[in-house]
Short mmCIF file of N, CA and C in Angstrom, two decimals:
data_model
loop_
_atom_site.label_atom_id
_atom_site.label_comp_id
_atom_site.label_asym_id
_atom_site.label_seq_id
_atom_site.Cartn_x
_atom_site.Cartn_y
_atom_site.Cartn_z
N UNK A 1 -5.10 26.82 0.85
CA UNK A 1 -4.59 26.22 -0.37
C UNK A 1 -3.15 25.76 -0.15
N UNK A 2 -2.97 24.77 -0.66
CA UNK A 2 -1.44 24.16 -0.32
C UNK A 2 -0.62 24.51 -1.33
N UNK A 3 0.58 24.99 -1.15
CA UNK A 3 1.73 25.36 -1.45
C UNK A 3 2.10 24.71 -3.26
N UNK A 4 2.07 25.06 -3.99
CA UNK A 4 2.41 24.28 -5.18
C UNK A 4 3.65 23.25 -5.22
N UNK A 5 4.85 23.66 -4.30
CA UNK A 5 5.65 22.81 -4.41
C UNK A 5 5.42 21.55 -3.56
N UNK A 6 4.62 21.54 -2.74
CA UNK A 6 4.24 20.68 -2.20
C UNK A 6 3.25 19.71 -2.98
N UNK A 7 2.34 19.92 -3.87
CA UNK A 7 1.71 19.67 -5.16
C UNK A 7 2.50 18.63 -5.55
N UNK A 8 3.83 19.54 -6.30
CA UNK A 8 4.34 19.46 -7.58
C UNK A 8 4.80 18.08 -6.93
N UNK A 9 5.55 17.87 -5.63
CA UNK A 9 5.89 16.67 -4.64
C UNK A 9 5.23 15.72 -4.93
N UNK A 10 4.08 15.46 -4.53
CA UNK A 10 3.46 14.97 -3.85
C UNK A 10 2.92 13.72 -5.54
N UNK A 11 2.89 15.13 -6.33
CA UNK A 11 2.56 14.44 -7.38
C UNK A 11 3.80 13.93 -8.59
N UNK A 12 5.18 14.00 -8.12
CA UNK A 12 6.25 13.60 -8.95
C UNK A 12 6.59 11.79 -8.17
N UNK A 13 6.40 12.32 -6.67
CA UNK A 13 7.04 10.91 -5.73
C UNK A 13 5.72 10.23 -6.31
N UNK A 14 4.43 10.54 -6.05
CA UNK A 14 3.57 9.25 -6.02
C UNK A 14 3.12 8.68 -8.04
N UNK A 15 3.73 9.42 -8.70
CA UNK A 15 3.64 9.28 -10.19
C UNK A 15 4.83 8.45 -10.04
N UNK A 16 5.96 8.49 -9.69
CA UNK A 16 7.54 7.63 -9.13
C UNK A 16 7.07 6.18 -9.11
N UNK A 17 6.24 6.32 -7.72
CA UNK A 17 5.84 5.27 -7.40
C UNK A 17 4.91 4.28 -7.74
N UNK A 18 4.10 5.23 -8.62
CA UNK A 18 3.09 4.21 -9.79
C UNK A 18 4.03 3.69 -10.60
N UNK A 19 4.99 3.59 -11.11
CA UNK A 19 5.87 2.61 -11.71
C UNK A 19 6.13 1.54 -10.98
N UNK A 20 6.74 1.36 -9.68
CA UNK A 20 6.79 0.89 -8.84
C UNK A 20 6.03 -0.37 -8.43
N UNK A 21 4.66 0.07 -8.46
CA UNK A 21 3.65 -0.51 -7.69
C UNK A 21 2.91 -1.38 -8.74
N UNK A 22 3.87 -2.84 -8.37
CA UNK A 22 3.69 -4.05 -9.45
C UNK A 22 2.60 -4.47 -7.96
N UNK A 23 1.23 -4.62 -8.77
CA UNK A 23 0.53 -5.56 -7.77
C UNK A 23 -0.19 -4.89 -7.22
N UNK A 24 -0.27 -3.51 -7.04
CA UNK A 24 -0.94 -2.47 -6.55
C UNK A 24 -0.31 -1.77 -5.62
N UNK A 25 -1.10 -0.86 -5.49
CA UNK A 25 -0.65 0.27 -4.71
C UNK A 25 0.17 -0.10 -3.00
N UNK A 26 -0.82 -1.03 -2.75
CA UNK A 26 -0.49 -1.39 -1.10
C UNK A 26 1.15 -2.40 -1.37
N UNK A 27 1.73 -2.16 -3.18
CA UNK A 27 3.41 -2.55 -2.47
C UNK A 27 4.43 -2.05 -2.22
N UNK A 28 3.97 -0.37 -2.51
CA UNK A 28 4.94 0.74 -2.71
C UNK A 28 4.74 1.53 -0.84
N UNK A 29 3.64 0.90 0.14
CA UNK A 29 3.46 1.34 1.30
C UNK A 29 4.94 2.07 2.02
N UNK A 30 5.94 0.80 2.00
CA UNK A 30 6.96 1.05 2.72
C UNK A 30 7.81 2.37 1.79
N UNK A 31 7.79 2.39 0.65
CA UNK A 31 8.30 4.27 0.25
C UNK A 31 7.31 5.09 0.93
N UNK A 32 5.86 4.75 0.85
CA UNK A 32 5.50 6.02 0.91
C UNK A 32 5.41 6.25 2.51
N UNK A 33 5.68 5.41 3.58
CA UNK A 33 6.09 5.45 4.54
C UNK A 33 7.65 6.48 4.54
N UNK A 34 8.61 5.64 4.08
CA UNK A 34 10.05 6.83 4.23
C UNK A 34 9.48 7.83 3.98
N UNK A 35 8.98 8.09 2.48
CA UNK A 35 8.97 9.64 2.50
C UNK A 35 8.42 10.64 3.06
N UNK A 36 6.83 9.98 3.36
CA UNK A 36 6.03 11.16 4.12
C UNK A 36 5.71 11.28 5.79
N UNK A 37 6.58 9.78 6.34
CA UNK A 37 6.85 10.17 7.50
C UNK A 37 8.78 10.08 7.91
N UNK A 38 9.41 9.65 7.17
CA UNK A 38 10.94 9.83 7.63
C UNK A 38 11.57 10.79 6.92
N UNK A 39 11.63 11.15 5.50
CA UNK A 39 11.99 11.97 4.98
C UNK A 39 11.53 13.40 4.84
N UNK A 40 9.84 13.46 4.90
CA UNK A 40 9.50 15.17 4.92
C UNK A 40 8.73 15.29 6.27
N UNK A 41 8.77 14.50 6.97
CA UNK A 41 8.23 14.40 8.24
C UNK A 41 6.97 14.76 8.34
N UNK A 42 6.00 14.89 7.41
CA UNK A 42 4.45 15.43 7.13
C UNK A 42 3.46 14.65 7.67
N UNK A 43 3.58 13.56 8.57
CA UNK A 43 3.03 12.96 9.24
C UNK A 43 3.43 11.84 10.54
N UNK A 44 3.11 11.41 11.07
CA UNK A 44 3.72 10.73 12.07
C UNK A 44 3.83 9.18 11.88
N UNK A 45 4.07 7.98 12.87
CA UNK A 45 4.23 6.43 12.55
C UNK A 45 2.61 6.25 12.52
N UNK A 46 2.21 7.11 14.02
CA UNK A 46 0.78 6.86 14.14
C UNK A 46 -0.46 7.05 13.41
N UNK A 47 0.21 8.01 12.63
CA UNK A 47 -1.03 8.79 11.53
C UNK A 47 -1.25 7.85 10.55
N UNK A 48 0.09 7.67 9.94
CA UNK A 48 0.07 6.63 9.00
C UNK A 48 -0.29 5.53 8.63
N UNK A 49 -0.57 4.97 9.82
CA UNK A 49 -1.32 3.49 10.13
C UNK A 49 -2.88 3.58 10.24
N UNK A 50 -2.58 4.72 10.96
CA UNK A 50 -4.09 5.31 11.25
C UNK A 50 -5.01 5.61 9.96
N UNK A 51 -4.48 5.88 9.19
CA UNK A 51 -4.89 6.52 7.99
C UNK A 51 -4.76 5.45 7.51
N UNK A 52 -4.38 4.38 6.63
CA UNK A 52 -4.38 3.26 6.30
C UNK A 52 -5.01 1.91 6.71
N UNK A 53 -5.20 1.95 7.76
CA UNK A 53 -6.79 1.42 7.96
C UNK A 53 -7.60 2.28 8.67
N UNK A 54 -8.05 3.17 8.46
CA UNK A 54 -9.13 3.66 7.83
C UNK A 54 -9.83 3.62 6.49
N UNK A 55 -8.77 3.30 5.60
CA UNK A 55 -8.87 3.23 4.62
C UNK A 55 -9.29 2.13 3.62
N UNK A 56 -8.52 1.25 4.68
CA UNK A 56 -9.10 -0.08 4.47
C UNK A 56 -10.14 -0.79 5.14
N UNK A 57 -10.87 -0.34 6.01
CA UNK A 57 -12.17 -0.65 6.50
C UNK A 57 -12.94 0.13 6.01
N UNK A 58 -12.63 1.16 5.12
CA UNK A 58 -13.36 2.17 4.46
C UNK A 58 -14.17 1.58 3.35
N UNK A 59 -15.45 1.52 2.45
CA UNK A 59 -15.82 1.02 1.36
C UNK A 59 -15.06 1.85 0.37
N UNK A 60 -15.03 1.19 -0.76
CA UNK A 60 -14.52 2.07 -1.89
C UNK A 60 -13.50 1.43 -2.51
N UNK A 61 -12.39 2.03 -3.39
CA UNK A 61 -11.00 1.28 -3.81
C UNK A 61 -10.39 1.19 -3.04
N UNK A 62 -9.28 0.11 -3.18
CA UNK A 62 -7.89 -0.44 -2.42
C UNK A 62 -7.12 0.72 -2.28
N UNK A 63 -7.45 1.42 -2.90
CA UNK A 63 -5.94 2.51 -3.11
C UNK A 63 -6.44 3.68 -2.67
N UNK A 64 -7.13 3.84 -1.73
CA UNK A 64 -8.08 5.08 -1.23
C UNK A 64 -6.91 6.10 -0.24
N UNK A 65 -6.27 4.87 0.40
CA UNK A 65 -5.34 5.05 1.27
C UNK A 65 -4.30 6.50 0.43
N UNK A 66 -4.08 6.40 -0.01
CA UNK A 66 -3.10 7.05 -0.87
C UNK A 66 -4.21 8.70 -1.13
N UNK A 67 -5.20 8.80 -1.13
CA UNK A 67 -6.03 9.98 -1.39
C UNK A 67 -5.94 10.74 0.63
N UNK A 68 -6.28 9.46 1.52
CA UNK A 68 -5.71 9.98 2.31
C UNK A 68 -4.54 10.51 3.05
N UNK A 69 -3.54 9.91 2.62
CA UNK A 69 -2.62 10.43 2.91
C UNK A 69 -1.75 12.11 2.02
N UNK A 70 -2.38 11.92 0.72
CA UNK A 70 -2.40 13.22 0.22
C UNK A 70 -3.18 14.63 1.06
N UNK A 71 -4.37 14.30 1.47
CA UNK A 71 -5.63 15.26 1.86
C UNK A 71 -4.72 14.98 2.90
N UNK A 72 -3.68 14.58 4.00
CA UNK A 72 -3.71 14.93 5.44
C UNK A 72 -1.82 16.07 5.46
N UNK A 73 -1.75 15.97 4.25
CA UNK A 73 -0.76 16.45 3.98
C UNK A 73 -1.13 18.01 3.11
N UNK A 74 -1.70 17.73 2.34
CA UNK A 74 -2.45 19.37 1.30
C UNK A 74 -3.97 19.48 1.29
N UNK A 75 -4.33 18.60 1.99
CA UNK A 75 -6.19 19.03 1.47
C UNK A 75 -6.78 18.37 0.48
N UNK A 76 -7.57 19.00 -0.25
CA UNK A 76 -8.16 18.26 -1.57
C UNK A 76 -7.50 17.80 -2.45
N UNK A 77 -6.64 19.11 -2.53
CA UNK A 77 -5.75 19.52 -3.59
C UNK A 77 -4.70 18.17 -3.53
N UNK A 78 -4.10 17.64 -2.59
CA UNK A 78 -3.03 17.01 -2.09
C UNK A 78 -3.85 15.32 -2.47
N UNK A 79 -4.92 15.37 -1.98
CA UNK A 79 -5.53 14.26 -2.39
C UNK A 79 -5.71 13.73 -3.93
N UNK A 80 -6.26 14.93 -4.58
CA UNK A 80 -5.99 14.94 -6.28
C UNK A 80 -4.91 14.61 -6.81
N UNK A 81 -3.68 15.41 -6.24
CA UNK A 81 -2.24 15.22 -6.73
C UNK A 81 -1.51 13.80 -6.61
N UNK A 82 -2.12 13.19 -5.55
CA UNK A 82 -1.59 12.06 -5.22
C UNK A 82 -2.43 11.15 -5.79
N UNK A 83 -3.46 11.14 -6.45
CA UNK A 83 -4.39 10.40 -7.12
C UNK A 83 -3.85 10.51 -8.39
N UNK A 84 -3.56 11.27 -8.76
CA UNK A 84 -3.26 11.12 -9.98
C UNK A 84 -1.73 10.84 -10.69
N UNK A 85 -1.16 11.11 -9.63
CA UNK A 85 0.44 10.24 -9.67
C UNK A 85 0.23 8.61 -9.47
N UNK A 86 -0.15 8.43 -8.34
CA UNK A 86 -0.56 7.31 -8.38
C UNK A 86 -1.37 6.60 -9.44
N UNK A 87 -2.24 6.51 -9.86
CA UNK A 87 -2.71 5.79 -10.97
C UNK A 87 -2.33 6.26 -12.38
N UNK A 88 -1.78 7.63 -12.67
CA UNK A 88 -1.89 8.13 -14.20
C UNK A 88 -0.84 7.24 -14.75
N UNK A 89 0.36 6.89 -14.13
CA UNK A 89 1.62 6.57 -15.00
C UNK A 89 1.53 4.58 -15.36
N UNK A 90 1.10 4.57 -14.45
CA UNK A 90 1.11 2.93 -14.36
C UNK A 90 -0.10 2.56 -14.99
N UNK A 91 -1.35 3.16 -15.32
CA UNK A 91 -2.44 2.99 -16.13
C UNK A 91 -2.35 3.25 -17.52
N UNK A 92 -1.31 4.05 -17.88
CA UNK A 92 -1.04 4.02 -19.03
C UNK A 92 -0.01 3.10 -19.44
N UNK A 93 1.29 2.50 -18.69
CA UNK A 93 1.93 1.40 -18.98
C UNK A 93 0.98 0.15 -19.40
N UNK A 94 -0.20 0.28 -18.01
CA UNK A 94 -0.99 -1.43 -18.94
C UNK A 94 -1.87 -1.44 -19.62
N UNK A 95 -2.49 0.34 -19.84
CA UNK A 95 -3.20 0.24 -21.46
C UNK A 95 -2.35 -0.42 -22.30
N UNK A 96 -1.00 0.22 -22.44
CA UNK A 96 0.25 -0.26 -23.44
C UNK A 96 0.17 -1.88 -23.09
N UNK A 97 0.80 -2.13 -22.28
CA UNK A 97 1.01 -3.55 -22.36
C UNK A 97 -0.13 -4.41 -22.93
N UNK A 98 -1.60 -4.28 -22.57
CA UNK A 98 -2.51 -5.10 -22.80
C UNK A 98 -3.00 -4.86 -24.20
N UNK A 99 -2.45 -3.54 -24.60
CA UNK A 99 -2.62 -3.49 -26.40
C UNK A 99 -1.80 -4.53 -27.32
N UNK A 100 -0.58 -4.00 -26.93
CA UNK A 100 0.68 -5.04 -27.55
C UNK A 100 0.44 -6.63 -26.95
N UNK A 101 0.06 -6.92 -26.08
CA UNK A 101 0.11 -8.37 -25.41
C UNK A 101 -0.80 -8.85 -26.70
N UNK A 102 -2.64 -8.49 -26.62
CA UNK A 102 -3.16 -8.44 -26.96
C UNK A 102 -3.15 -8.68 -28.59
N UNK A 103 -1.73 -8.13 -29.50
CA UNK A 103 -1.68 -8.68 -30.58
C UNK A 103 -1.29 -9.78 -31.61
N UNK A 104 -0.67 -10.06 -29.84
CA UNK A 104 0.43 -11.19 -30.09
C UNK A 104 -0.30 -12.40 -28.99
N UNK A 105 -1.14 -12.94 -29.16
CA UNK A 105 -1.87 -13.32 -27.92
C UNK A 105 -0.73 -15.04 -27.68
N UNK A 106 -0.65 -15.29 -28.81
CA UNK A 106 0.34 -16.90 -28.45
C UNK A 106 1.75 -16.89 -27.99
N UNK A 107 2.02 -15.25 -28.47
CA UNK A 107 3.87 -15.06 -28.11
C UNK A 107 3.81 -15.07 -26.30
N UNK A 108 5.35 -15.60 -26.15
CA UNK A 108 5.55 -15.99 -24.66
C UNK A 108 6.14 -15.21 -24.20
N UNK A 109 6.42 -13.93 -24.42
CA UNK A 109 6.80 -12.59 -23.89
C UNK A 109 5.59 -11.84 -22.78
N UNK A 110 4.57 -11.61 -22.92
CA UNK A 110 3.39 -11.64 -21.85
C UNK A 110 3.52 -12.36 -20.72
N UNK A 111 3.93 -13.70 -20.87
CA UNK A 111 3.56 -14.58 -19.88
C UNK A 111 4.72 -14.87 -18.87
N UNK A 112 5.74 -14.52 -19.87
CA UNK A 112 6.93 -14.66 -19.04
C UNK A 112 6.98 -12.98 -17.84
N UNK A 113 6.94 -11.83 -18.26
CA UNK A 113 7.01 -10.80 -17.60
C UNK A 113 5.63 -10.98 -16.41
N UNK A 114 4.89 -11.47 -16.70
CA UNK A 114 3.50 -11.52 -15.84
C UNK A 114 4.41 -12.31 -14.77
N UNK A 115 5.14 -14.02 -14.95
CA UNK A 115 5.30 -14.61 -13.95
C UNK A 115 6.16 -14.01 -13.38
N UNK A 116 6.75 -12.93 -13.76
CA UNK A 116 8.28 -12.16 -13.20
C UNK A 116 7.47 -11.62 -12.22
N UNK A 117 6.38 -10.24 -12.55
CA UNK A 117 6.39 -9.28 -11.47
C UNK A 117 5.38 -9.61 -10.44
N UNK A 118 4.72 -11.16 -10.88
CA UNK A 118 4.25 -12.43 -9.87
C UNK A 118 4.96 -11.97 -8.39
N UNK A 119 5.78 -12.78 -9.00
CA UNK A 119 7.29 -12.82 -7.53
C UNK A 119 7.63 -11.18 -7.30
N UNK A 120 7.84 -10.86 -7.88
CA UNK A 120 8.23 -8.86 -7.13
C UNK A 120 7.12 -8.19 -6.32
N UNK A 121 5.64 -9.01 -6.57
CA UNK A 121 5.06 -8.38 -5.80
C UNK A 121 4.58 -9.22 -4.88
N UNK A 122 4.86 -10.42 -4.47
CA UNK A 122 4.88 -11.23 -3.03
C UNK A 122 5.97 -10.21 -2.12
N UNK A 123 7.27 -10.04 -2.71
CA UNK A 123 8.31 -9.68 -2.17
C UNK A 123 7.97 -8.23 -1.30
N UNK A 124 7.44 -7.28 -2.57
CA UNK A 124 6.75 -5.84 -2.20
C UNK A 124 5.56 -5.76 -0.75
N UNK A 125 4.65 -7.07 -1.35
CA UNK A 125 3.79 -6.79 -0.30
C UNK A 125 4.29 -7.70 1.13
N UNK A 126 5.16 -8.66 1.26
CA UNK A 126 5.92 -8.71 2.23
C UNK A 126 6.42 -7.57 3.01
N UNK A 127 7.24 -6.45 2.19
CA UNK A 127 7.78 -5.55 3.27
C UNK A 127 6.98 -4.76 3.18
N UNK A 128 5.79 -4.28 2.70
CA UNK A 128 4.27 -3.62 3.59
C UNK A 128 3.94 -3.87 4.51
N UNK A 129 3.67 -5.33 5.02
CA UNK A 129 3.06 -5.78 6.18
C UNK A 129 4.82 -5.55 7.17
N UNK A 130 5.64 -5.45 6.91
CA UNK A 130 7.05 -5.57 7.71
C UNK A 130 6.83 -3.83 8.66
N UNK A 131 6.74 -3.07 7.26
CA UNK A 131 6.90 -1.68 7.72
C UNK A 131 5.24 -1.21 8.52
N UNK A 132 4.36 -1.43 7.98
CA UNK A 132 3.00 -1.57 8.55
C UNK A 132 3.08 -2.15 9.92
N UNK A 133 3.71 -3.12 10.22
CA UNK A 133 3.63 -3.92 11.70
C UNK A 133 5.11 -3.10 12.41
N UNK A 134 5.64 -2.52 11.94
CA UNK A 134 6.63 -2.72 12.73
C UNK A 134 6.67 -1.18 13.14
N UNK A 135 5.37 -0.40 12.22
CA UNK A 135 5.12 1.25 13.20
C UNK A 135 3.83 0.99 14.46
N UNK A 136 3.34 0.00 14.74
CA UNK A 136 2.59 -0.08 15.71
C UNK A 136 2.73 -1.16 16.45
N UNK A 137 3.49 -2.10 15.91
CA UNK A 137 3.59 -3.40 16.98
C UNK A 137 5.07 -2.56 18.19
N UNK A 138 4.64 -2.19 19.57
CA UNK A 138 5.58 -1.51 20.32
C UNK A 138 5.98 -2.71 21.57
N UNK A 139 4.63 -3.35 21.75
CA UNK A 139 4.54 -4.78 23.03
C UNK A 139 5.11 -5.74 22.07
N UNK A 140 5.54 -6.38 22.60
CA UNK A 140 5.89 -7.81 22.40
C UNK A 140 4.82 -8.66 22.02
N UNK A 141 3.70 -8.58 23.05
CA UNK A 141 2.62 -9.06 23.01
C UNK A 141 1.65 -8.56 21.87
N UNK A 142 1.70 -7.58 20.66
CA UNK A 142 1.18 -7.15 19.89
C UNK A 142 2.35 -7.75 18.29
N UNK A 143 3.21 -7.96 19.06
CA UNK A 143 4.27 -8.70 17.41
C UNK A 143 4.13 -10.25 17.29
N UNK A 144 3.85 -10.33 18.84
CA UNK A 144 3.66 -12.01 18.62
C UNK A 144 2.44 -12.84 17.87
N UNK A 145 1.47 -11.54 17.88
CA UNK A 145 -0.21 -11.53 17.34
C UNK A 145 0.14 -11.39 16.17
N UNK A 146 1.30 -10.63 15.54
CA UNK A 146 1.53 -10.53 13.98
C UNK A 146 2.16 -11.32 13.44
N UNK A 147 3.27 -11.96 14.44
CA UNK A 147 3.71 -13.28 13.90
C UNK A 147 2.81 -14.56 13.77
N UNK A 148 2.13 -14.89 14.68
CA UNK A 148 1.35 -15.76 14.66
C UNK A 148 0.38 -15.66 13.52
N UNK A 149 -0.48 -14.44 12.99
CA UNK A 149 -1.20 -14.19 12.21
C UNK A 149 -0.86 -14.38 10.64
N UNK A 150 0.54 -13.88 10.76
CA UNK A 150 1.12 -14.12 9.56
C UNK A 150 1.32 -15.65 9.12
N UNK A 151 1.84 -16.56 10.15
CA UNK A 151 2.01 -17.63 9.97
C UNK A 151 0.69 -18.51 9.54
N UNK A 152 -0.16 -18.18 10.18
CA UNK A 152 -1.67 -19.11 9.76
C UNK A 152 -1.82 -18.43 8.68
N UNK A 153 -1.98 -17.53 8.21
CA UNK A 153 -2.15 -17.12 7.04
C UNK A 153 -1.21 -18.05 5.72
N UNK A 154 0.00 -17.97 6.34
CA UNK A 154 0.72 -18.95 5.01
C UNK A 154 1.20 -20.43 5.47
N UNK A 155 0.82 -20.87 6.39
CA UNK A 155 0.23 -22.49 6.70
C UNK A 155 -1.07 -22.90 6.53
N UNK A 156 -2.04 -22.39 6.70
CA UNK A 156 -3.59 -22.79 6.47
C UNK A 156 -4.47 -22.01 5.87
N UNK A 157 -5.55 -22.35 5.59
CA UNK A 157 -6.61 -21.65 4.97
C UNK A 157 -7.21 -20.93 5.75
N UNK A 158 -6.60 -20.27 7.16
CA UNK A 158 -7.64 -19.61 7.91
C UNK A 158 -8.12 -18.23 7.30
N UNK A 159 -9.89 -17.95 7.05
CA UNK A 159 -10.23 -17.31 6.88
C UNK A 159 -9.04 -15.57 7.17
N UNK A 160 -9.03 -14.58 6.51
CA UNK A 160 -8.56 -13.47 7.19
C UNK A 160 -9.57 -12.55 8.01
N UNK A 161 -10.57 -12.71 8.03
CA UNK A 161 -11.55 -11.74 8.88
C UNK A 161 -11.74 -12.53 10.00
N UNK A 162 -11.74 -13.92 10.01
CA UNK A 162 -11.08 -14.46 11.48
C UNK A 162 -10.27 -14.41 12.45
N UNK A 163 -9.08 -14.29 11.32
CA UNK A 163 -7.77 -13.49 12.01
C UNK A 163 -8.16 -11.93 12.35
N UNK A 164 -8.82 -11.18 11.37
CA UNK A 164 -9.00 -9.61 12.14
C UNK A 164 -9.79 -9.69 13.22
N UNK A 165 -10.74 -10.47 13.51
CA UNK A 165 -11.76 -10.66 14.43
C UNK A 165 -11.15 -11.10 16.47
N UNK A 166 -10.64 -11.80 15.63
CA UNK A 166 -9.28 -12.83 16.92
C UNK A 166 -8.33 -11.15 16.87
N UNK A 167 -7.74 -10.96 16.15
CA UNK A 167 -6.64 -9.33 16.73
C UNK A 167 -7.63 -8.38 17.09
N UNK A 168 -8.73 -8.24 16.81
CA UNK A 168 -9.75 -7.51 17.56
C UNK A 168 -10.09 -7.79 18.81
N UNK A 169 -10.27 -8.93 18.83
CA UNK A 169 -10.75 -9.32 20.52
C UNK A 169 -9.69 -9.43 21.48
N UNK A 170 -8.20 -9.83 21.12
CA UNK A 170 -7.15 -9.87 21.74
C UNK A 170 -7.05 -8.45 22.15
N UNK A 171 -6.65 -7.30 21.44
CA UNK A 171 -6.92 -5.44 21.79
C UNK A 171 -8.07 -5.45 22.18
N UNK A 172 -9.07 -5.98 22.66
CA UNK A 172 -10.23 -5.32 23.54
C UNK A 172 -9.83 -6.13 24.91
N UNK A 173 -9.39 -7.35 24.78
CA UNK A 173 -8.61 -8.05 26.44
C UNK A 173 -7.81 -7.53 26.74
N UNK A 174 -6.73 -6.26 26.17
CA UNK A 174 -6.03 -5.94 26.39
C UNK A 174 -4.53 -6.54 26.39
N UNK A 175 -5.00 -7.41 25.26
CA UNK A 175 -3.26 -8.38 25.46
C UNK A 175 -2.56 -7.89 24.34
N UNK A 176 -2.91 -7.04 23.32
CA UNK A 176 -2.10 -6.06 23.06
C UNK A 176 -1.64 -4.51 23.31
#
């Protein structure tokens, strides 16, 4: 059984960070990177990545990631705690919001905050993929695959499972 203060953690930072996490969960990555591998050291660069796609090749929700990284830190228990920080605080902000939006459906207060946290969460999920690439890209030859990837991604319409398919076959040639 894991430690309650570790609990009480696990479930104050990731309830923190459901405020946070305009756009979903995958924009708050780079905190929950500091904290649970630079600040309490409860996991490693490698785990973390590791655990995060797993998570994401995993079926299920986007935000699964976050149950794993609880369970590799407390167990079940750790998984719960972090489940429920994570979604309890920010699920009740957009019950709220979508009640009140909802009464006022022509007022331009809705629409204006929507196009706001638009832009905060390009920005957010920008430095996900920054901190995400930058605990496993170690070759040169593995950053240049992320630069490049990134770039077709926001120059063209290339499919993204093309791009995973192409960084798949590049790590089986060994050119990363």
């Amino acid at each position: 059984m894991a430690a309650p203060e570790i609990l009480r953690d696990l479930l104050g930072h990731f309830g923190m960070l459901s405020l946070l996490a305009v756009g979903g969960g995958g924009t708050v990555i780079p905190d929950m990177h500091r904290y649970l591998v630079e600040s309490r050291q409860w996991m490693t660069d490698e785990q973390f990545a590791a655990l995060y796609a797993i998570s994401q090749a995993s079926p299920g929700p986007n935000i699964l990631f976050v149950a794993l990284f609880g369970w590799q830190v407390a167990g079940a228990a750790g998984a719960f705690a972090s489940m429920v920080g994570i979604c309890g605080p920010s699920s009740v902000i957009a019950l709220g919001f979508e009640y009140f939006a909802g009464r006022a459906p022509h007022a331009l207060w809705p629409v204006l905050i929507r196009r706001g946290l638009s832009a905060l969460t390009i920005g957010l999920l920008m430095s996900t993929g920054w901190v995400l690439a930058s605990s496993v890209d170690h070759r040169w030859t593995a950053a240049a695959v992320t630069l490049l990837t990134v770039g077709l991604m926001l120059k063209t319409k290339t499919h993204p499972l093309l791009l995973v398919a192409l960084g798949g076959g590049a790590g089986l040639l060994g050119l990363m």
